mmCIF file of N, CA and C in Angstrom:
data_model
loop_
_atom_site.group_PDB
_atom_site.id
_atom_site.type_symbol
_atom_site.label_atom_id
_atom_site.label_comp_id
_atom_site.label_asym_id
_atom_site.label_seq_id
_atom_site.Cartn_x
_atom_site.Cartn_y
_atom_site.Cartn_z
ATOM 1 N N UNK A 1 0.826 -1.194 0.000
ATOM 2 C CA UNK A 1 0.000 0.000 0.000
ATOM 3 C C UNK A 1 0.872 1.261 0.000
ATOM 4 N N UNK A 2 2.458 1.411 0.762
ATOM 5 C CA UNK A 2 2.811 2.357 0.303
ATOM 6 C C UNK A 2 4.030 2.260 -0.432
ATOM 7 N N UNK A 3 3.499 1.492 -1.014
ATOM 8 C CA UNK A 3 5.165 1.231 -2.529
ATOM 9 C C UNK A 3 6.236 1.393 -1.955
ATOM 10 N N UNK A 4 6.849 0.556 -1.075
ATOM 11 C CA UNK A 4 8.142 0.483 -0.525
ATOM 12 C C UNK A 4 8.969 -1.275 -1.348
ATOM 13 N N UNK A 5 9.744 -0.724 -1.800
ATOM 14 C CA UNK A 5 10.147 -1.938 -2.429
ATOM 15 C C UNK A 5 10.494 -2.693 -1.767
ATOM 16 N N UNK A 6 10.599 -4.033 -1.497
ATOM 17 C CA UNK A 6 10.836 -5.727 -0.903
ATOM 18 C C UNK A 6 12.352 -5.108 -0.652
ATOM 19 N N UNK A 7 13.010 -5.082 -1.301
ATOM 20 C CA UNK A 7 14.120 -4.901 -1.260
ATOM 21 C C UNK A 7 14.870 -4.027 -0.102
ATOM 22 N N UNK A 8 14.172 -2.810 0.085
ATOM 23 C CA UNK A 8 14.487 -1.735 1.175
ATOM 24 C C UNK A 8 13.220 -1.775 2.065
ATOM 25 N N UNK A 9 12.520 -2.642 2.314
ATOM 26 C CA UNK A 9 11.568 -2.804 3.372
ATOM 27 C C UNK A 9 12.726 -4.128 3.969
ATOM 28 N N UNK A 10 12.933 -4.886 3.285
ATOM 29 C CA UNK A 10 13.889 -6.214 3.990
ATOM 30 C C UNK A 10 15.530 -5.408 4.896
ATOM 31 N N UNK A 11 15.801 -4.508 3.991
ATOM 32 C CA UNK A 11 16.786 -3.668 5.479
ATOM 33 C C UNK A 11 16.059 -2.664 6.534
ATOM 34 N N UNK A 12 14.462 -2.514 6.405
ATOM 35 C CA UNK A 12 14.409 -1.542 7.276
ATOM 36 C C UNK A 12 13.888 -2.576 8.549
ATOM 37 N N UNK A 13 13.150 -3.968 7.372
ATOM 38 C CA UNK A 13 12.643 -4.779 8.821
ATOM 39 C C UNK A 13 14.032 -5.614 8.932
ATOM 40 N N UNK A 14 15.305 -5.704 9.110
ATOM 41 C CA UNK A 14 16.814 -5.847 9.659
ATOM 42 C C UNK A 14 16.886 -4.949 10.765
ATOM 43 N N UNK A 15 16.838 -3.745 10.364
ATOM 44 C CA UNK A 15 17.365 -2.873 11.390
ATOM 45 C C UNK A 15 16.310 -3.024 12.716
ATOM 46 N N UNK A 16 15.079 -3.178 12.312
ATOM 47 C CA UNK A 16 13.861 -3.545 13.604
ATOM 48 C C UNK A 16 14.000 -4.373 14.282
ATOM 49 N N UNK A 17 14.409 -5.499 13.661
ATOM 50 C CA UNK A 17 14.719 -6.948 14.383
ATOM 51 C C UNK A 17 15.586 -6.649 14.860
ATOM 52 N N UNK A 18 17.116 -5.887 15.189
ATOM 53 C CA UNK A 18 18.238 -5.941 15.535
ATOM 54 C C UNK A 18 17.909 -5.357 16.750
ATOM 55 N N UNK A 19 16.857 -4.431 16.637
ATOM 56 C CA UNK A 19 16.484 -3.450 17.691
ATOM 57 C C UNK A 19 15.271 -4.047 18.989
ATOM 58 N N UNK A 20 15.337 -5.120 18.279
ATOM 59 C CA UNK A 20 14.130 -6.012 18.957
ATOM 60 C C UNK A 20 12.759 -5.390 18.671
ATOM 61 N N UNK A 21 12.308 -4.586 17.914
ATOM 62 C CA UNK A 21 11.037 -3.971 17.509
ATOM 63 C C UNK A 21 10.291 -5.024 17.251
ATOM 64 N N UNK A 22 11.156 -5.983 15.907
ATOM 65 C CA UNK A 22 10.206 -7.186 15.993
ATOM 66 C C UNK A 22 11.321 -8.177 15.471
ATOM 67 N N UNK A 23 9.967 -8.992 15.319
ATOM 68 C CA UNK A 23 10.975 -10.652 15.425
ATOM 69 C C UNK A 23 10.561 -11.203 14.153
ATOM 70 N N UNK A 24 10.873 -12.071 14.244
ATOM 71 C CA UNK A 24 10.598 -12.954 12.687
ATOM 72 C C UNK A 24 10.967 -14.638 12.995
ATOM 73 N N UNK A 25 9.925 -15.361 12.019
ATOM 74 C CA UNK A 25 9.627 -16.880 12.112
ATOM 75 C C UNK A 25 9.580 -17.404 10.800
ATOM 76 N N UNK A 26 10.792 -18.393 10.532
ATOM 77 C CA UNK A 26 10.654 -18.857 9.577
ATOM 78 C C UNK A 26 9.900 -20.036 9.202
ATOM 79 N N UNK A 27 9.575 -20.402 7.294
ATOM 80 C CA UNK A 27 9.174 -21.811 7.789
ATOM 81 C C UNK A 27 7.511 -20.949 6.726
ATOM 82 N N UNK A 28 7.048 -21.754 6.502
ATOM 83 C CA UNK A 28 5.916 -21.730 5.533
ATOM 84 C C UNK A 28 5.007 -20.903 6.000
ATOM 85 N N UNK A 29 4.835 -20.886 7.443
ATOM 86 C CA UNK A 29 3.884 -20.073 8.096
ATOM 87 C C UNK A 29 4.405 -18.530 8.321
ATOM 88 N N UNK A 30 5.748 -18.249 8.597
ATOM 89 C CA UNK A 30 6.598 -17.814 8.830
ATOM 90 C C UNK A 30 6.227 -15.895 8.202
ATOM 91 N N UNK A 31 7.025 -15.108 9.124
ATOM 92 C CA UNK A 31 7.276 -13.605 8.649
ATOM 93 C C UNK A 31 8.026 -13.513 9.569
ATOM 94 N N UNK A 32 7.331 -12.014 9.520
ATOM 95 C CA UNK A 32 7.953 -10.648 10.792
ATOM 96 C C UNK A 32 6.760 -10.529 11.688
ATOM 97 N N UNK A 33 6.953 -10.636 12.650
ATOM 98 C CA UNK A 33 5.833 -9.704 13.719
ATOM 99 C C UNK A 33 6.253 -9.168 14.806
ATOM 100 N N UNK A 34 5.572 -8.021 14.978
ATOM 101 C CA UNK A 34 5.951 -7.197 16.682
ATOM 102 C C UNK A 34 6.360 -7.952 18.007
ATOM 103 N N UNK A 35 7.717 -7.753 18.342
ATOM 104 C CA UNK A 35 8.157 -8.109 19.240
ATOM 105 C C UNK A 35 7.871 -7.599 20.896
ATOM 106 N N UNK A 36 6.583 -6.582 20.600
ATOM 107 C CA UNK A 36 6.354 -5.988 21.377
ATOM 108 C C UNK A 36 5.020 -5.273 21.652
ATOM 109 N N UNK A 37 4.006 -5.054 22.480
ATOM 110 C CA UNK A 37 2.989 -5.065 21.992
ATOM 111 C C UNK A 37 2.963 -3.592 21.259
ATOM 112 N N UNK A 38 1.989 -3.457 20.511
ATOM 113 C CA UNK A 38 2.142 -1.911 19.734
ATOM 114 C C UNK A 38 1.493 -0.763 20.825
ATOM 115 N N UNK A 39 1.130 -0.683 21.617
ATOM 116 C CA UNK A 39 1.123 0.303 22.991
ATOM 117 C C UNK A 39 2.759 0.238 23.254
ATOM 118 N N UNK A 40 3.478 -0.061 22.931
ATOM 119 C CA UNK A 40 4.951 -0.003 24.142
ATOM 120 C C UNK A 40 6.185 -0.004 22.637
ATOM 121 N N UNK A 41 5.981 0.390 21.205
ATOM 122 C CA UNK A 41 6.652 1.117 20.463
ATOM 123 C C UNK A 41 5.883 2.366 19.426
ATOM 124 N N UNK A 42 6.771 3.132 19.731
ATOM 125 C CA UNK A 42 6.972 4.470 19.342
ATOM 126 C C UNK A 42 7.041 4.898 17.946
ATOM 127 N N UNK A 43 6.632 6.097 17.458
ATOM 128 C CA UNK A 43 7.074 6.415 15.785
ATOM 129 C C UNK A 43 8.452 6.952 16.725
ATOM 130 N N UNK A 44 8.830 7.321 17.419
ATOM 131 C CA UNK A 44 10.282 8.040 18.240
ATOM 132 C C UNK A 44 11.289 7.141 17.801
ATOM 133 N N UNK A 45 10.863 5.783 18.754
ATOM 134 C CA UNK A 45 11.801 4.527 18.314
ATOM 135 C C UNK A 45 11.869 3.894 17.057
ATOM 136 N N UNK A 46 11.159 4.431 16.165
ATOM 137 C CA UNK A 46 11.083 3.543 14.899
ATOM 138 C C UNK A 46 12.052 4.451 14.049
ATOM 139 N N UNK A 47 11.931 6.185 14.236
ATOM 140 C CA UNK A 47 12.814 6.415 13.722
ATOM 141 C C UNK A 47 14.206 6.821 14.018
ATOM 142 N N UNK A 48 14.617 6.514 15.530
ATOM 143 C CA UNK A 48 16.246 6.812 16.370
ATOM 144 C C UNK A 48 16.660 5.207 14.969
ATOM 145 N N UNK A 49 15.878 3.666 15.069
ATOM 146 C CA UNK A 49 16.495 2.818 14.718
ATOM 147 C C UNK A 49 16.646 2.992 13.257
ATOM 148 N N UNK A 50 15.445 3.576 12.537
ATOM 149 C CA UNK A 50 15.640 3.564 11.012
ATOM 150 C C UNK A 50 16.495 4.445 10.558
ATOM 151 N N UNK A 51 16.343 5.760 10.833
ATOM 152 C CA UNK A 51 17.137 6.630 10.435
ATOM 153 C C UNK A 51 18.413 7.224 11.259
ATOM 154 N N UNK A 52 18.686 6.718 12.106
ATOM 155 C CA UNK A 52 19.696 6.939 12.821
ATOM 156 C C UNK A 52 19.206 8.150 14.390
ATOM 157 N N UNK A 53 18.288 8.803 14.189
ATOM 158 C CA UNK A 53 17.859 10.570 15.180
ATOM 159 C C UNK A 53 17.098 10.816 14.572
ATOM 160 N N UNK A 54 16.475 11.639 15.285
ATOM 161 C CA UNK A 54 15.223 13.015 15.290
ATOM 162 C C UNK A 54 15.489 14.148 14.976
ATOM 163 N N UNK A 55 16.922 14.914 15.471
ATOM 164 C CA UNK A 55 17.520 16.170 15.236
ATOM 165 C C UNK A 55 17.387 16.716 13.865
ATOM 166 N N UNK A 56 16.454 17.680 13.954
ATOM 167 C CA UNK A 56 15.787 18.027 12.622
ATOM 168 C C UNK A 56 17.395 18.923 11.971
ATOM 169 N N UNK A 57 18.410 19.098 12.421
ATOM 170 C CA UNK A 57 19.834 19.519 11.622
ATOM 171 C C UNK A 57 20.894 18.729 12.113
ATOM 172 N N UNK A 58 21.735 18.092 11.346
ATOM 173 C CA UNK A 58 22.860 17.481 11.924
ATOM 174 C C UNK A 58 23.797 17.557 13.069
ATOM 175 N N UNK A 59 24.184 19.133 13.082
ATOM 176 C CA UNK A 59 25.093 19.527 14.301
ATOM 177 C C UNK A 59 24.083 19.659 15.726
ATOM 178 N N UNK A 60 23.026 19.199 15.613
ATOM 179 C CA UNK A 60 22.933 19.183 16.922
ATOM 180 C C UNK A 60 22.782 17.441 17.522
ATOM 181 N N UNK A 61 23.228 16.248 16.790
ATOM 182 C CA UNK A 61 23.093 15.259 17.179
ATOM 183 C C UNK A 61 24.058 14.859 18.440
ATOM 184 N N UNK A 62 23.251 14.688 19.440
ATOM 185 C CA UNK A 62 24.600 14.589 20.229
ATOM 186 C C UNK A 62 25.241 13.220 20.469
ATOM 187 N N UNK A 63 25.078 12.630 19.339
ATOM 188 C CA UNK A 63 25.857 10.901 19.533
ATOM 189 C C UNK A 63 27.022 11.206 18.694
ATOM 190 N N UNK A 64 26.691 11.990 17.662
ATOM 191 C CA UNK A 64 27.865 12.113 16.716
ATOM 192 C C UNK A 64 28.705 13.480 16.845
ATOM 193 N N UNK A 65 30.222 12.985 17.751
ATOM 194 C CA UNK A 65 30.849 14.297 18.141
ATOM 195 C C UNK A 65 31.841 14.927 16.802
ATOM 196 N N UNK A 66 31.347 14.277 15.761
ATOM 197 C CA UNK A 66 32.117 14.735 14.387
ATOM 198 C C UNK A 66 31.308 16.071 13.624
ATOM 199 N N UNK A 67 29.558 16.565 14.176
ATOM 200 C CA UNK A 67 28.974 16.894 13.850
ATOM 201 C C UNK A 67 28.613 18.948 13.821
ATOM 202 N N UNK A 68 28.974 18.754 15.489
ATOM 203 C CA UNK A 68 28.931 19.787 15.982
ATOM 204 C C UNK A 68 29.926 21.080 14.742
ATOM 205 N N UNK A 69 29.518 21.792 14.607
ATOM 206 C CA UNK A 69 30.468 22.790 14.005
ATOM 207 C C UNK A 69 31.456 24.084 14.526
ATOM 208 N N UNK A 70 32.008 24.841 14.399
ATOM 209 C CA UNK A 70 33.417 25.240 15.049
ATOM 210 C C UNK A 70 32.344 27.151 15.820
ATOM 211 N N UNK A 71 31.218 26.961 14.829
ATOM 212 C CA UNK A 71 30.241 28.028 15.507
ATOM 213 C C UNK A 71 29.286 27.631 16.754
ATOM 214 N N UNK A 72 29.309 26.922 16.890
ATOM 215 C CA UNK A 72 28.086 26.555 17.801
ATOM 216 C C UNK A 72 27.772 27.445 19.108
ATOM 217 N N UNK A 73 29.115 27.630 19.708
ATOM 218 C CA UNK A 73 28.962 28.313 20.536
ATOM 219 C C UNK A 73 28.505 30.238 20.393
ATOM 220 N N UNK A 74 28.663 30.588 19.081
ATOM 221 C CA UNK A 74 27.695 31.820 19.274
ATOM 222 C C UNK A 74 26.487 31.705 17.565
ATOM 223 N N UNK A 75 25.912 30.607 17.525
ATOM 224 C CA UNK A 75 25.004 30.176 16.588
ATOM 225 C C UNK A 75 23.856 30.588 17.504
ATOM 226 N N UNK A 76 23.212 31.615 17.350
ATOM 227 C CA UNK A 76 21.461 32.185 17.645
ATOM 228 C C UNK A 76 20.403 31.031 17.088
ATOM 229 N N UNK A 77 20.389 30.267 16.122
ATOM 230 C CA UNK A 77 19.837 29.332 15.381
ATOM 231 C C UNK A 77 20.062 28.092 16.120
ATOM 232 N N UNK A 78 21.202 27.951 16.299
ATOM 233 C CA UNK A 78 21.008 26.407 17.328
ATOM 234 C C UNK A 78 19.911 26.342 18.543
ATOM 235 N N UNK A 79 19.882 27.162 19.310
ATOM 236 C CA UNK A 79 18.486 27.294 20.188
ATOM 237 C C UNK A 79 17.408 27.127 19.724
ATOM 238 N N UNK A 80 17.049 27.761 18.810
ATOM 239 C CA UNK A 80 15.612 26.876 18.160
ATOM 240 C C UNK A 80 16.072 25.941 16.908
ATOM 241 N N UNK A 81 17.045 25.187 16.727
ATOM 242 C CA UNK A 81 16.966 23.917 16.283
ATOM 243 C C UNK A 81 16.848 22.616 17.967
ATOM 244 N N UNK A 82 17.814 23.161 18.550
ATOM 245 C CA UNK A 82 17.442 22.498 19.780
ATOM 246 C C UNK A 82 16.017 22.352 19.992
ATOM 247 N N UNK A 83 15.140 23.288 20.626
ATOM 248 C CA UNK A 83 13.847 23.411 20.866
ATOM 249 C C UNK A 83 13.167 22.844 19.907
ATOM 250 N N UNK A 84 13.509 22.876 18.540
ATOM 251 C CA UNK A 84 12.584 22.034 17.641
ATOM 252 C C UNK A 84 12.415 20.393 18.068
ATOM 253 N N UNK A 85 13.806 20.081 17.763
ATOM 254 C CA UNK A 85 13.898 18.594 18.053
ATOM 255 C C UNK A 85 13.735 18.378 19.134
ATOM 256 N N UNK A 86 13.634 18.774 20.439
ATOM 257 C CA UNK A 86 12.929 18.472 21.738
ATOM 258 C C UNK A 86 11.638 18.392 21.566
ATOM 259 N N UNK A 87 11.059 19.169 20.719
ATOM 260 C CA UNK A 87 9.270 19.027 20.721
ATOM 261 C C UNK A 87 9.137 18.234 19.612
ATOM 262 N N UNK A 88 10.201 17.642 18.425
ATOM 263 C CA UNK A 88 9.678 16.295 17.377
ATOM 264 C C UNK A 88 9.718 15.753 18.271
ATOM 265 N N UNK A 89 10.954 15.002 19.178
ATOM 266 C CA UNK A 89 11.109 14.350 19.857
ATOM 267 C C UNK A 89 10.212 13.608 20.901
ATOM 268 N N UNK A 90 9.660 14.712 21.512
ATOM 269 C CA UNK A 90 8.698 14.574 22.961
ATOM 270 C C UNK A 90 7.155 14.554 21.742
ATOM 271 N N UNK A 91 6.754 14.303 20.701
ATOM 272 C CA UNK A 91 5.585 14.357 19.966
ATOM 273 C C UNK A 91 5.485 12.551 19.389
ATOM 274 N N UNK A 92 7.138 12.935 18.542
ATOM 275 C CA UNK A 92 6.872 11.528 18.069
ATOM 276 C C UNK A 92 7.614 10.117 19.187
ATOM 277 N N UNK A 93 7.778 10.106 19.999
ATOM 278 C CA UNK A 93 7.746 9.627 21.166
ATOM 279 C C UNK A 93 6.280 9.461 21.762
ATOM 280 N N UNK A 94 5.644 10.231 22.204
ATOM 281 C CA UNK A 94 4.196 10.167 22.432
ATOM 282 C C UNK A 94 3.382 9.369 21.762
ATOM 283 N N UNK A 95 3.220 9.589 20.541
ATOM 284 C CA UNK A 95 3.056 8.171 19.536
ATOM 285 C C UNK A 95 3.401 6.984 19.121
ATOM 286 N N UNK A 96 2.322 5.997 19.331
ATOM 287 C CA UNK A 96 2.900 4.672 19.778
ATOM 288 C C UNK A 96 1.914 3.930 18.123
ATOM 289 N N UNK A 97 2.492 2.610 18.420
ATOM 290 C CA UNK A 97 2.027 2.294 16.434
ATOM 291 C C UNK A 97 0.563 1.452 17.279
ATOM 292 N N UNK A 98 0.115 1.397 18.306
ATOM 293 C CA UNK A 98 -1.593 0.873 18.582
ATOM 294 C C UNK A 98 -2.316 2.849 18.030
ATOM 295 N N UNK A 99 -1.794 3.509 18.407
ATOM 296 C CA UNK A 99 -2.511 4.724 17.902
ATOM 297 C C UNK A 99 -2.419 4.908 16.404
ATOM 298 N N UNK A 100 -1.636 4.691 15.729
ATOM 299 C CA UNK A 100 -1.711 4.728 14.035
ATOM 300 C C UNK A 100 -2.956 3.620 13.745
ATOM 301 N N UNK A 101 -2.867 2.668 14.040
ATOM 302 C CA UNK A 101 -3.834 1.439 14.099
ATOM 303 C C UNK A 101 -4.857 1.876 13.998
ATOM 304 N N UNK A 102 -5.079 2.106 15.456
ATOM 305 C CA UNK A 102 -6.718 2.986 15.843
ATOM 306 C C UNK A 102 -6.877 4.480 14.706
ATOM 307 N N UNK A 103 -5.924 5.442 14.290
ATOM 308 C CA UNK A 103 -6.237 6.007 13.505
ATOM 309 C C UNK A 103 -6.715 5.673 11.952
ATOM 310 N N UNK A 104 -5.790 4.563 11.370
ATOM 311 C CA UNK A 104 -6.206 3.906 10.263
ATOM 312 C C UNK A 104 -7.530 3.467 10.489
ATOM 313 N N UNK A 105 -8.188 3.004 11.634
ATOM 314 C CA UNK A 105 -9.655 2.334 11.441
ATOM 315 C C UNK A 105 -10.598 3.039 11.043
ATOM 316 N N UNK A 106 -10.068 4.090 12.171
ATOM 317 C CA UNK A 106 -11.168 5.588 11.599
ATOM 318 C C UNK A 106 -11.019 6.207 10.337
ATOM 319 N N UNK A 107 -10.133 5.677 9.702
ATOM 320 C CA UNK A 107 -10.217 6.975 8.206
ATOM 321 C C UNK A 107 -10.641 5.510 7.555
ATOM 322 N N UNK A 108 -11.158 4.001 8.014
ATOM 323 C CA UNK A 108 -11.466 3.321 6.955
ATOM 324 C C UNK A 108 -10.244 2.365 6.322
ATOM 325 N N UNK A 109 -9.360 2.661 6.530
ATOM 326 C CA UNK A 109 -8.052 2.009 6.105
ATOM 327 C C UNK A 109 -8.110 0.653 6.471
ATOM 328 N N UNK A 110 -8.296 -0.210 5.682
ATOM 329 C CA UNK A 110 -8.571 -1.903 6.028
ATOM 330 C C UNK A 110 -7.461 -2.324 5.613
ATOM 331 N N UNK A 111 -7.369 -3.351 6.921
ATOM 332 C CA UNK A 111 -5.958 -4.234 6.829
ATOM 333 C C UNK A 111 -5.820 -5.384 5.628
ATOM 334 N N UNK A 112 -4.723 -5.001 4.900
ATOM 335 C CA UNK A 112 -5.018 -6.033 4.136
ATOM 336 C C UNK A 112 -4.045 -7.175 4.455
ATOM 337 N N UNK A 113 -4.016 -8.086 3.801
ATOM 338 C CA UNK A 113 -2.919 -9.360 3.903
ATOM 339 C C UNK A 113 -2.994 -9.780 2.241
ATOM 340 N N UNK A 114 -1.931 -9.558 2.017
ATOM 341 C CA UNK A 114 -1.392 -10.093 0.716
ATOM 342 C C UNK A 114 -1.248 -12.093 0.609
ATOM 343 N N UNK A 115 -2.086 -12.413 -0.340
ATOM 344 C CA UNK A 115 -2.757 -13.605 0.027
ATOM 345 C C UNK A 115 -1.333 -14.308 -0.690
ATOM 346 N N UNK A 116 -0.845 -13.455 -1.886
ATOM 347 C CA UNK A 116 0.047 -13.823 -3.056
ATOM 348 C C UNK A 116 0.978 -14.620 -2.287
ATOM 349 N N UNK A 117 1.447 -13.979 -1.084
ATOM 350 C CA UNK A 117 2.489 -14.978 -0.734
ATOM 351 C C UNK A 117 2.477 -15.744 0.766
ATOM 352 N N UNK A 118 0.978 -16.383 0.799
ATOM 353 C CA UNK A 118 0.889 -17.283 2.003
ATOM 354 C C UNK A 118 0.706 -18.274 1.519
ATOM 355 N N UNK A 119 1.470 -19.225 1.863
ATOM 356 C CA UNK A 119 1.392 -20.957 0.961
ATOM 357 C C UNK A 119 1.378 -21.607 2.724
ATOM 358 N N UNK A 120 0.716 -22.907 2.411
ATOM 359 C CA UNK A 120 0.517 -24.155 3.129
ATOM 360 C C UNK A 120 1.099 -25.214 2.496
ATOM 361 N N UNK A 121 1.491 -25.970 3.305
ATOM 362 C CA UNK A 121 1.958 -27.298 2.701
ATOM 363 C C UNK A 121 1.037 -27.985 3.664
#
């Protein structure tokens, strides 16, 4: 449904599993599923693991000390890049994937299951 190719959906559900987001079962019956119930992960955590941070500009990431730049200390603009990414942060943190769920029901959005590739033996 949102055209993500097999190809780069298979490293983004890598990086989930690594993160324990979710798990996966092989074997005819077999996928990916939530390792966790969806009340207790985050769009926050989905994107620190997918995309590396939240920090809506690079130099303010504070994991990466290669980032920071040689202005920072009289940059007027870093204060509200700070303040930005504290309020993505504290927003998409707040949001957990049982609330996308519950929002998809209400706009009608039906779950589908792609039948193409469930086989039984």
């Amino acid at each position: 449904r949102q055209e993500i190719s097999p190809r780069y959906s298979e490293q983004i559900f890598q990086k989930l599993k690594r993160s324990v987001i979710i798990d996966s079962k092989r074997g005819p019956t077999g996928g990916y599923f939530l390792a966790k119930m969806p009340d207790e992960i985050t769009v926050g955590e989905i994107i620190r693991v997918t995309e590396g941070g939240i920090d809506p500009v690079l130099c303010m990431d504070p994991e990466d000390p290669t980032q920071p730049c040689g202005r920072s200390k009289e940059c007027v603009t870093r204060i509200i890049w700070n303040e930005a990414g504290n309020r993505l942060k504290e927003y998409f943190d707040s949001v957990t994937i049982r609330y996308l769920c519950e929002k998809a029901q209400e706009m009608g959005i039906r779950k589908e299951l792609d039948q193409r590739f469930t086989y039984y033996i």
